[in-house]
């Protein structure tokens, strides 16, 4: 888990085998979910396929330089409503939580296979939902680009620089409370620690 980070420079010649893609999907499949509702849908976008073209056409400017170079991109959706009408009851109150959890499992499985993964939300959700014929019972959530590290010389300077940014986190004291909201964390000395 500590070796995970969101890489942006991918080797665009690298491809994953069907078995590797299946292993990544199985990691998501076996994530826990509220009432075992499994509210996730995953679109698999392999370079050269129609799904990949659909995704690339909707990427934000900031993501269009690096996402297409990944070996495979997964796009997650959540089953949010039981019916097509906007006021239909929720499919699960925890649908987004569970889709995020499935994404985390897939992302860590990628690391375990020696791959890198980078999640992203910067794409035109409405346009991609339409292109993928996503029913109104579902909502697109995020993309997960997966691949192996590439040569920074093969990408533009801005993309290459992304992989040298400092990775920072809020200290535990800001969000891990041993008492009421805002009260001291579980152990002395943890409040200011970041790692
Ligand atoms: C839901 C979600 C959306 C994100 N959207 C983008 C994005 O559109 N573009 C991008 O470059 N990174 C995106 N990221 C990556 C985050 O910026 C990154 O995870 C965060 O800076 C922490 O860095 P780390 O993953 O290396 O620990 C996204 C991550 C998540 C989980």
Coordinates of N, CA and C and ligand atoms in Angstrom, one line a residue:
X1 N 0.8 -1.2 0.0 CA 0.0 0.0 0.0 C 0.9 1.2 0.0
X2 N 2.0 1.2 0.7 CA 2.8 2.4 0.8 C 3.5 2.6 -0.5
X3 N 3.6 1.6 -1.4 CA 4.3 1.8 -2.7 C 3.3 2.4 -3.7
X4 N 2.1 2.6 -3.4 CA 1.1 3.1 -4.3 C 1.2 4.6 -4.5
X5 N 1.2 5.1 -5.7 CA 1.1 6.5 -5.9 C 0.5 6.7 -7.3
X6 N 0.0 7.9 -7.6 CA -0.7 8.1 -8.8 C 0.2 8.5 -9.9
X7 N 0.8 7.6 -10.7 CA 1.7 7.9 -11.7 C 1.0 8.5 -12.9
X8 N 1.7 9.3 -13.7 CA 1.1 10.0 -14.8 C 1.9 9.7 -16.1
X9 N 3.1 9.1 -16.0 CA 3.9 8.8 -17.2 C 3.8 7.3 -17.5
X10 N 3.0 6.9 -18.5 CA 2.9 5.5 -18.8 C 3.5 5.1 -20.1
X11 N 3.9 3.9 -20.2 CA 4.5 3.3 -21.4 C 3.3 3.0 -22.4
X12 N 3.2 3.7 -23.4 CA 2.0 3.5 -24.3 C 2.1 2.3 -25.2
X13 N 3.3 1.6 -25.2 CA 3.4 0.4 -25.9 C 3.0 -0.8 -25.1
X14 N 2.9 -0.7 -23.8 CA 2.6 -1.8 -23.0 C 1.1 -2.2 -23.0
X15 N 0.9 -3.4 -23.0 CA -0.5 -3.9 -23.0 C -0.7 -4.9 -21.9
X16 N -1.8 -5.0 -21.3 CA -2.1 -6.0 -20.3 C -2.7 -7.2 -20.9
X17 N -2.4 -8.4 -20.4 CA -3.1 -9.6 -20.9 C -4.5 -9.6 -20.4
X18 N -5.3 -10.5 -21.1 CA -6.7 -10.6 -20.6 C -6.7 -11.1 -19.2
X19 N -5.8 -12.0 -18.8 CA -5.7 -12.6 -17.5 C -5.5 -11.5 -16.4
X20 N -4.6 -10.5 -16.8 CA -4.3 -9.4 -15.8 C -5.5 -8.5 -15.7
X21 N -6.2 -8.3 -16.8 CA -7.4 -7.4 -16.7 C -8.4 -8.1 -15.8
X22 N -8.6 -9.5 -16.0 CA -9.5 -10.2 -15.2 C -9.2 -10.2 -13.7
X23 N -7.9 -10.3 -13.4 CA -7.4 -10.3 -12.0 C -7.8 -8.9 -11.4
X24 N -7.6 -7.9 -12.1 CA -8.0 -6.5 -11.6 C -9.5 -6.4 -11.4
X25 N -10.3 -7.0 -12.3 CA -11.7 -6.9 -12.1 C -12.2 -7.8 -11.0
X26 N -11.5 -8.9 -10.8 CA -11.9 -9.8 -9.7 C -11.6 -9.2 -8.3
X27 N -10.5 -8.3 -8.3 CA -10.3 -7.6 -7.0 C -11.4 -6.7 -6.7
X28 N -12.0 -6.0 -7.7 CA -13.1 -5.2 -7.5 C -14.4 -6.0 -7.1
X29 N -14.5 -7.2 -7.8 CA -15.7 -8.0 -7.6 C -15.8 -8.5 -6.1
X30 N -14.7 -8.7 -5.5 CA -14.7 -9.3 -4.1 C -14.6 -8.2 -3.0
X31 N -14.8 -7.0 -3.4 CA -14.9 -5.9 -2.4 C -16.1 -6.1 -1.6
X32 N -16.1 -5.7 -0.3 CA -17.4 -5.7 0.4 C -18.3 -4.6 0.0
X33 N -19.6 -4.8 0.2 CA -20.6 -3.7 -0.1 C -21.8 -3.9 0.8
X34 N -22.5 -2.8 1.0 CA -23.6 -2.8 1.9 C -24.6 -3.8 1.5
X35 N -25.0 -4.8 2.4 CA -25.9 -5.8 2.0 C -25.5 -6.6 0.8
X36 N -24.2 -6.7 0.5 CA -23.7 -7.3 -0.7 C -24.4 -6.9 -1.9
X37 N -24.7 -5.5 -2.0 CA -25.5 -5.0 -3.1 C -24.7 -4.8 -4.4
X38 N -23.3 -4.8 -4.2 CA -22.4 -4.8 -5.4 C -22.9 -3.8 -6.4
X39 N -23.0 -2.5 -6.0 CA -23.6 -1.5 -6.9 C -22.7 -1.0 -8.0
X40 N -21.6 -1.6 -8.3 CA -20.6 -1.1 -9.3 C -20.9 -1.7 -10.7
X41 N -20.5 -0.8 -11.6 CA -20.4 -1.2 -13.0 C -19.1 -0.7 -13.5
X42 N -18.3 -1.5 -14.3 CA -17.0 -1.1 -14.7 C -17.0 -1.2 -16.2
X43 N -16.7 -0.1 -16.9 CA -16.4 -0.1 -18.4 C -14.9 -0.3 -18.6
X44 N -14.6 -1.3 -19.4 CA -13.2 -1.6 -19.6 C -12.8 -0.9 -21.0
X45 N -11.8 0.0 -20.9 CA -11.4 0.7 -22.1 C -9.9 0.4 -22.5
X46 N -9.8 -0.5 -23.4 CA -8.5 -0.9 -23.9 C -8.1 -0.1 -25.1
X47 N -6.9 0.4 -25.2 CA -6.5 1.2 -26.4 C -6.8 0.5 -27.7
X48 N -7.4 1.2 -28.6 CA -7.7 0.6 -29.9 C -9.2 0.2 -30.0
X49 N -9.9 0.2 -28.9 CA -11.3 -0.2 -28.9 C -12.2 1.0 -28.9
X50 N -13.5 0.7 -29.2 CA -14.5 1.8 -29.3 C -14.6 2.4 -27.9
X51 N -14.6 1.6 -26.8 CA -14.7 2.2 -25.5 C -13.6 3.2 -25.2
X52 N -12.4 2.9 -25.6 CA -11.3 3.8 -25.3 C -11.5 5.1 -26.1
X53 N -11.9 5.0 -27.4 CA -12.2 6.2 -28.2 C -13.3 7.0 -27.5
X54 N -14.3 6.4 -27.0 CA -15.4 7.1 -26.3 C -14.8 7.9 -25.1
X55 N -14.0 7.2 -24.3 CA -13.4 7.9 -23.1 C -12.5 9.0 -23.5
X56 N -11.6 8.8 -24.5 CA -10.6 9.8 -24.8 C -11.3 11.1 -25.3
X57 N -12.4 10.9 -26.0 CA -13.1 12.1 -26.6 C -13.7 13.0 -25.5
X58 N -13.8 12.4 -24.3 CA -14.4 13.2 -23.2 C -13.4 13.7 -22.1
X59 N -12.1 13.4 -22.3 CA -11.2 13.7 -21.2 C -11.0 15.2 -21.1
X60 N -10.8 15.7 -19.9 CA -10.4 17.1 -19.7 C -9.1 17.4 -20.3
X61 N -8.8 18.6 -20.5 CA -7.5 19.0 -21.1 C -6.3 18.4 -20.2
X62 N -6.5 18.6 -18.9 CA -5.4 18.2 -18.0 C -5.1 16.7 -18.0
X63 N -6.2 15.9 -18.3 CA -6.0 14.4 -18.3 C -5.8 13.8 -19.7
X64 N -6.0 14.7 -20.8 CA -5.9 14.1 -22.1 C -4.4 13.8 -22.5
X65 N -3.5 14.3 -21.8 CA -2.1 14.1 -22.1 C -1.5 12.8 -21.6
X66 N -2.1 12.3 -20.5 CA -1.5 11.1 -19.9 C -2.5 9.9 -19.8
X67 N -3.8 10.1 -19.7 CA -4.7 8.9 -19.6 C -4.6 8.0 -20.8
X68 N -4.6 8.6 -22.0 CA -4.6 7.7 -23.2 C -3.4 6.8 -23.3
X69 N -2.3 7.1 -22.6 CA -1.0 6.3 -22.7 C -1.1 5.1 -21.8
X70 N -2.0 5.0 -20.9 CA -2.1 3.8 -20.0 C -2.5 2.6 -20.7
X71 N -2.2 1.4 -20.1 CA -2.4 0.1 -20.8 C -3.9 -0.2 -20.9
X72 N -4.6 0.2 -19.9 CA -6.1 0.0 -19.8 C -6.7 1.1 -18.9
X73 N -7.9 1.5 -19.2 CA -8.5 2.4 -18.3 C -9.9 1.8 -18.0
X74 N -10.2 1.8 -16.7 CA -11.5 1.4 -16.2 C -12.3 2.6 -15.9
X75 N -13.6 2.6 -16.2 CA -14.5 3.7 -15.8 C -15.6 3.1 -15.0
X76 N -15.7 3.6 -13.7 CA -16.7 3.1 -12.8 C -18.0 3.8 -12.9
X77 N -19.1 3.1 -12.6 CA -20.4 3.7 -12.5 C -21.0 3.1 -11.3
X78 N -22.0 3.8 -10.7 CA -22.7 3.3 -9.5 C -24.2 3.1 -9.8
X79 N -24.7 2.0 -9.3 CA -26.2 1.8 -9.5 C -26.8 2.6 -8.3
X80 N -27.4 3.8 -8.7 CA -27.8 4.7 -7.7 C -29.4 4.7 -7.5
X81 N -30.1 4.4 -8.5 CA -31.6 4.4 -8.4 C -32.2 3.1 -8.8
X82 N -33.3 2.8 -8.2 CA -34.0 1.5 -8.5 C -34.8 1.6 -9.8
X83 N -35.2 2.9 -10.1 CA -36.1 3.0 -11.3 C -35.5 4.2 -12.1
X84 N -36.1 4.4 -13.3 CA -35.5 5.4 -14.2 C -36.0 6.8 -13.9
X85 N -37.1 6.9 -13.2 CA -37.6 8.3 -12.8 C -36.7 8.9 -11.8
X86 N -36.5 10.3 -11.9 CA -35.5 10.9 -11.0 C -35.8 10.8 -9.5
X87 N -37.1 10.6 -9.2 CA -37.4 10.4 -7.7 C -37.6 9.0 -7.3
X88 N -37.1 8.1 -8.1 CA -37.1 6.6 -7.7 C -36.2 6.4 -6.5
X89 N -36.6 5.5 -5.6 CA -35.8 5.2 -4.4 C -34.4 4.8 -4.8
X90 N -33.5 5.2 -3.8 CA -32.1 4.8 -4.0 C -31.9 3.3 -4.1
X91 N -31.0 2.9 -4.9 CA -30.7 1.4 -5.0 C -30.0 1.0 -3.7
X92 N -29.1 1.9 -3.2 CA -28.4 1.7 -2.0 C -27.9 3.0 -1.5
X93 N -28.0 3.3 -0.2 CA -27.5 4.5 0.4 C -26.0 4.6 0.3
X94 N -25.4 3.4 0.1 CA -23.9 3.4 0.2 C -23.3 3.1 -1.2
X95 N -24.0 3.3 -2.2 CA -23.5 2.9 -3.6 C -22.2 3.6 -3.9
X96 N -22.1 4.9 -3.6 CA -20.8 5.6 -3.9 C -19.7 5.1 -3.1
X97 N -20.0 4.9 -1.8 CA -19.0 4.3 -0.9 C -18.5 3.0 -1.4
X98 N -19.4 2.2 -1.9 CA -19.0 0.8 -2.3 C -18.2 0.8 -3.6
X99 N -18.6 1.7 -4.5 CA -17.9 1.8 -5.8 C -16.5 2.3 -5.5
X100 N -16.3 3.3 -4.6 CA -15.0 3.7 -4.2 C -14.2 2.6 -3.6
X101 N -14.8 1.7 -2.9 CA -14.1 0.6 -2.2 C -13.7 -0.4 -3.3
X102 N -14.5 -0.7 -4.3 CA -14.2 -1.6 -5.3 C -13.0 -1.0 -6.1
X103 N -13.0 0.3 -6.3 CA -11.9 1.0 -7.0 C -10.6 0.9 -6.3
X104 N -10.7 1.0 -4.9 CA -9.5 0.9 -4.1 C -8.9 -0.5 -4.2
X105 N -9.8 -1.5 -4.2 CA -9.3 -2.9 -4.3 C -8.6 -3.1 -5.6
X106 N -9.2 -2.6 -6.7 CA -8.6 -2.8 -8.0 C -7.2 -2.1 -8.1
X107 N -7.2 -0.9 -7.5 CA -6.0 -0.1 -7.5 C -4.8 -0.8 -6.8
X108 N -5.2 -1.3 -5.6 CA -4.1 -2.0 -4.9 C -3.7 -3.4 -5.5
X109 N -4.7 -4.0 -6.2 CA -4.4 -5.2 -6.9 C -3.4 -4.9 -8.0
X110 N -3.6 -3.8 -8.7 CA -2.7 -3.3 -9.7 C -1.2 -3.3 -9.2
X111 N -1.1 -2.7 -8.0 CA 0.3 -2.5 -7.4 C 0.9 -3.9 -7.2
X112 N 0.0 -4.8 -6.7 CA 0.4 -6.2 -6.4 C 0.9 -6.9 -7.7
X113 N 0.4 -6.5 -8.8 CA 0.8 -7.1 -10.1 C 2.0 -6.3 -10.7
X114 N 2.5 -5.4 -9.9 CA 3.7 -4.6 -10.4 C 3.3 -3.5 -11.3
X115 N 2.0 -3.1 -11.3 CA 1.4 -2.1 -12.2 C 1.2 -0.8 -11.4
X116 N 1.0 0.3 -12.0 CA 0.6 1.5 -11.4 C -0.8 1.9 -11.8
X117 N -1.5 2.6 -10.9 CA -2.9 3.0 -11.2 C -3.1 4.5 -10.8
X118 N -3.9 5.2 -11.6 CA -4.1 6.6 -11.3 C -5.6 6.9 -11.5
X119 N -6.3 7.2 -10.5 CA -7.8 7.4 -10.6 C -7.9 8.9 -11.1
X120 N -9.0 9.1 -11.8 CA -9.3 10.5 -12.2 C -10.8 10.7 -12.4
X121 N -11.2 12.0 -12.2 CA -12.6 12.3 -12.4 C -12.7 13.4 -13.5
X122 N -11.6 13.9 -14.1 CA -11.6 14.9 -15.1 C -12.0 14.4 -16.4
X123 N -13.3 14.2 -16.7 CA -13.8 13.9 -18.0 C -15.3 14.4 -18.0
X124 N -15.8 14.5 -19.2 CA -17.2 15.0 -19.3 C -18.1 13.8 -19.0
X125 N -18.6 13.8 -17.8 CA -19.4 12.7 -17.3 C -20.7 12.5 -18.1
X126 N -21.4 13.6 -18.5 CA -22.6 13.5 -19.2 C -22.4 12.9 -20.6
X127 N -21.3 13.5 -21.3 CA -21.0 13.0 -22.6 C -20.6 11.5 -22.6
X128 N -19.8 11.1 -21.7 CA -19.4 9.7 -21.7 C -20.6 8.8 -21.3
X129 N -21.4 9.2 -20.4 CA -22.6 8.4 -20.0 C -23.5 8.2 -21.2
X130 N -23.6 9.2 -22.0 CA -24.4 9.1 -23.3 C -23.8 8.2 -24.3
X131 N -22.5 8.3 -24.4 CA -21.7 7.5 -25.4 C -21.8 6.0 -25.0
X132 N -21.8 5.8 -23.7 CA -21.8 4.4 -23.2 C -23.2 3.8 -23.0
X133 N -24.2 4.7 -23.3 CA -25.6 4.3 -23.1 C -25.9 3.8 -21.7
X134 N -25.4 4.6 -20.8 CA -25.6 4.3 -19.3 C -27.0 4.6 -19.0
X135 N -27.7 3.7 -18.4 CA -29.1 3.9 -18.1 C -29.2 5.0 -16.9
X136 N -30.4 5.7 -16.8 CA -30.5 6.7 -15.8 C -30.5 6.2 -14.4
X137 N -30.6 4.9 -14.2 CA -30.5 4.2 -12.9 C -29.0 4.3 -12.4
X138 N -28.1 4.6 -13.2 CA -26.7 4.6 -12.9 C -26.0 5.9 -13.1
X139 N -24.9 6.1 -12.4 CA -24.2 7.4 -12.5 C -22.7 7.1 -12.6
X140 N -22.1 7.7 -13.6 CA -20.6 7.5 -13.8 C -19.9 8.1 -12.6
X141 N -18.8 7.5 -12.2 CA -18.1 8.0 -11.0 C -16.7 8.4 -11.4
X142 N -15.8 7.5 -11.7 CA -14.4 7.9 -11.9 C -13.7 7.0 -12.9
X143 N -12.6 7.4 -13.4 CA -11.7 6.5 -14.2 C -10.6 6.0 -13.4
X144 N -10.0 4.9 -13.8 CA -8.8 4.3 -13.2 C -7.9 3.9 -14.3
X145 N -6.8 4.7 -14.5 CA -5.8 4.3 -15.6 C -4.8 3.4 -15.0
X146 N -4.5 2.3 -15.7 CA -3.5 1.3 -15.2 C -2.5 1.0 -16.2
X147 N -1.2 0.9 -15.8 CA -0.2 0.6 -16.7 C 1.2 0.5 -16.1
X148 N 2.2 0.5 -16.9 CA 3.6 0.5 -16.3 C 4.2 1.8 -16.6
X149 N 5.2 2.2 -15.8 CA 5.8 3.5 -15.9 C 6.5 3.6 -17.3
X150 N 6.4 4.8 -17.9 CA 7.1 5.0 -19.2 C 8.3 6.0 -19.0
X151 N 8.8 6.3 -20.2 CA 10.0 7.2 -20.2 C 9.5 8.7 -20.2
X152 N 9.9 9.5 -19.2 CA 9.5 10.9 -19.1 C 9.8 11.6 -20.4
X153 N 10.8 11.2 -21.1 CA 11.2 11.9 -22.4 C 10.2 11.7 -23.5
X154 N 9.3 10.8 -23.3 CA 8.3 10.5 -24.3 C 7.0 11.4 -24.2
X155 N 7.0 12.2 -23.1 CA 5.8 13.0 -22.8 C 6.2 14.4 -22.7
X156 N 5.2 15.3 -22.7 CA 5.5 16.7 -22.6 C 5.9 17.0 -21.2
X157 N 6.6 18.2 -21.1 CA 7.2 18.5 -19.8 C 6.2 18.6 -18.6
X158 N 5.0 19.1 -18.9 CA 4.1 19.2 -17.8 C 3.6 17.9 -17.3
X159 N 3.4 16.9 -18.2 CA 3.1 15.6 -17.7 C 4.2 15.0 -17.0
X160 N 5.4 15.1 -17.5 CA 6.6 14.5 -16.8 C 6.8 15.1 -15.4
X161 N 6.5 16.4 -15.3 CA 6.7 17.1 -14.0 C 5.7 16.6 -13.0
X162 N 4.6 16.1 -13.4 CA 3.5 15.6 -12.5 C 4.0 14.5 -11.6
X163 N 5.0 13.7 -12.1 CA 5.4 12.5 -11.3 C 6.5 12.9 -10.3
X164 N 6.8 14.2 -10.2 CA 7.8 14.6 -9.3 C 7.3 15.5 -8.2
X165 N 5.9 15.6 -8.2 CA 5.3 16.5 -7.2 C 5.4 15.9 -5.8
X166 N 5.5 16.7 -4.8 CA 5.5 16.2 -3.4 C 4.1 15.6 -3.1
X167 N 4.2 14.5 -2.5 CA 2.9 13.9 -2.1 C 2.7 14.3 -0.6
X168 N 1.6 14.9 -0.3 CA 1.4 15.4 1.0 C 0.0 14.8 1.6
X169 N -0.1 14.8 2.9 CA -1.3 14.4 3.6 C -1.6 15.3 4.8
X170 N -2.9 15.4 5.1 CA -3.2 16.1 6.4 C -2.7 15.2 7.5
X171 N -2.2 15.9 8.6 CA -1.8 15.1 9.8 C -3.0 14.4 10.4
X172 N -2.8 13.3 11.1 CA -3.9 12.5 11.7 C -4.7 13.4 12.7
X173 N -4.0 14.3 13.4 CA -4.8 15.1 14.3 C -5.9 15.9 13.7
X174 N -5.9 16.1 12.4 CA -7.0 16.9 11.8 C -8.2 16.0 11.5
X175 N -8.1 14.7 11.6 CA -9.2 13.9 11.2 C -9.4 12.5 11.9
X176 N -8.5 12.2 12.8 CA -8.6 10.9 13.6 C -8.9 11.4 15.0
X177 N -10.1 11.2 15.5 CA -10.5 11.7 16.8 C -10.7 10.6 17.8
X178 N -9.9 10.7 18.9 CA -10.1 9.7 20.0 C -11.2 10.1 20.9
X179 N -11.8 11.3 20.7 CA -12.9 11.7 21.5 C -14.0 12.3 20.6
X180 N -14.6 13.4 21.0 CA -15.6 14.1 20.2 C -14.9 14.7 19.0
X181 N -15.8 15.2 18.1 CA -15.3 15.8 16.9 C -14.2 16.9 17.2
X182 N -13.1 16.7 16.7 CA -12.0 17.7 16.9 C -11.1 17.4 18.1
X183 N -11.5 16.4 18.9 CA -10.7 16.0 20.1 C -9.5 15.1 19.7
X184 N -8.6 15.1 20.6 CA -7.3 14.4 20.4 C -7.4 13.1 19.7
X185 N -6.4 12.8 18.9 CA -6.4 11.4 18.3 C -6.1 10.3 19.2
X186 N -6.1 9.1 18.7 CA -6.1 7.9 19.6 C -4.9 7.8 20.5
X187 N -3.7 8.3 20.0 CA -2.5 8.2 20.9 C -1.7 9.4 20.8
X188 N -1.1 9.7 22.0 CA -0.2 10.9 22.0 C 0.9 10.8 20.9
X189 N 1.2 11.9 20.4 CA 2.3 11.9 19.4 C 1.8 11.7 18.0
X190 N 0.5 11.3 17.8 CA 0.1 11.0 16.5 C -0.5 12.3 15.8
X191 N -0.8 13.3 16.6 CA -1.6 14.4 16.1 C -0.9 15.1 14.9
X192 N 0.5 15.2 15.0 CA 1.2 15.9 13.9 C 1.8 15.0 12.9
X193 N 1.6 13.7 13.1 CA 2.4 12.8 12.2 C 1.6 12.6 10.9
X194 N 2.4 12.6 9.9 CA 1.9 12.5 8.5 C 2.2 11.0 8.0
X195 N 3.3 10.5 8.4 CA 3.6 9.1 8.0 C 4.1 8.3 9.1
Ligands
LIG1 C1 -12.0 10.4 -7.3 C2 -10.7 10.9 -7.7 C3 -10.6 11.8 -8.8 C4 -9.3 12.3 -9.2 N1 -9.2 13.1 -10.3 C5 -8.0 13.3 -10.9 C6 -8.0 13.9 -12.2 O1 -9.0 14.3 -12.8 N2 -6.7 14.2 -12.7 C7 -5.6 13.8 -12.0 O2 -4.5 14.0 -12.6 N3 -5.6 13.1 -10.8 C8 -6.8 12.9 -10.3 N4 -6.9 12.2 -9.1 C9 -5.7 11.7 -8.4 C10 -5.4 12.5 -7.1 O3 -5.0 13.9 -7.4 C11 -4.4 11.8 -6.3 O4 -4.9 10.6 -5.9 C12 -4.0 12.6 -5.0 O5 -3.3 13.8 -5.4 C13 -3.1 11.9 -4.1 O6 -2.0 11.5 -4.7 P1 -1.5 9.9 -4.7 O7 -2.6 9.1 -5.3 O8 -0.2 9.8 -5.5 O9 -1.3 9.5 -3.2 C14 -8.1 11.8 -8.6 C15 -8.3 10.8 -7.6 C16 -9.5 10.4 -7.1 C17 -9.6 9.4 -6.1

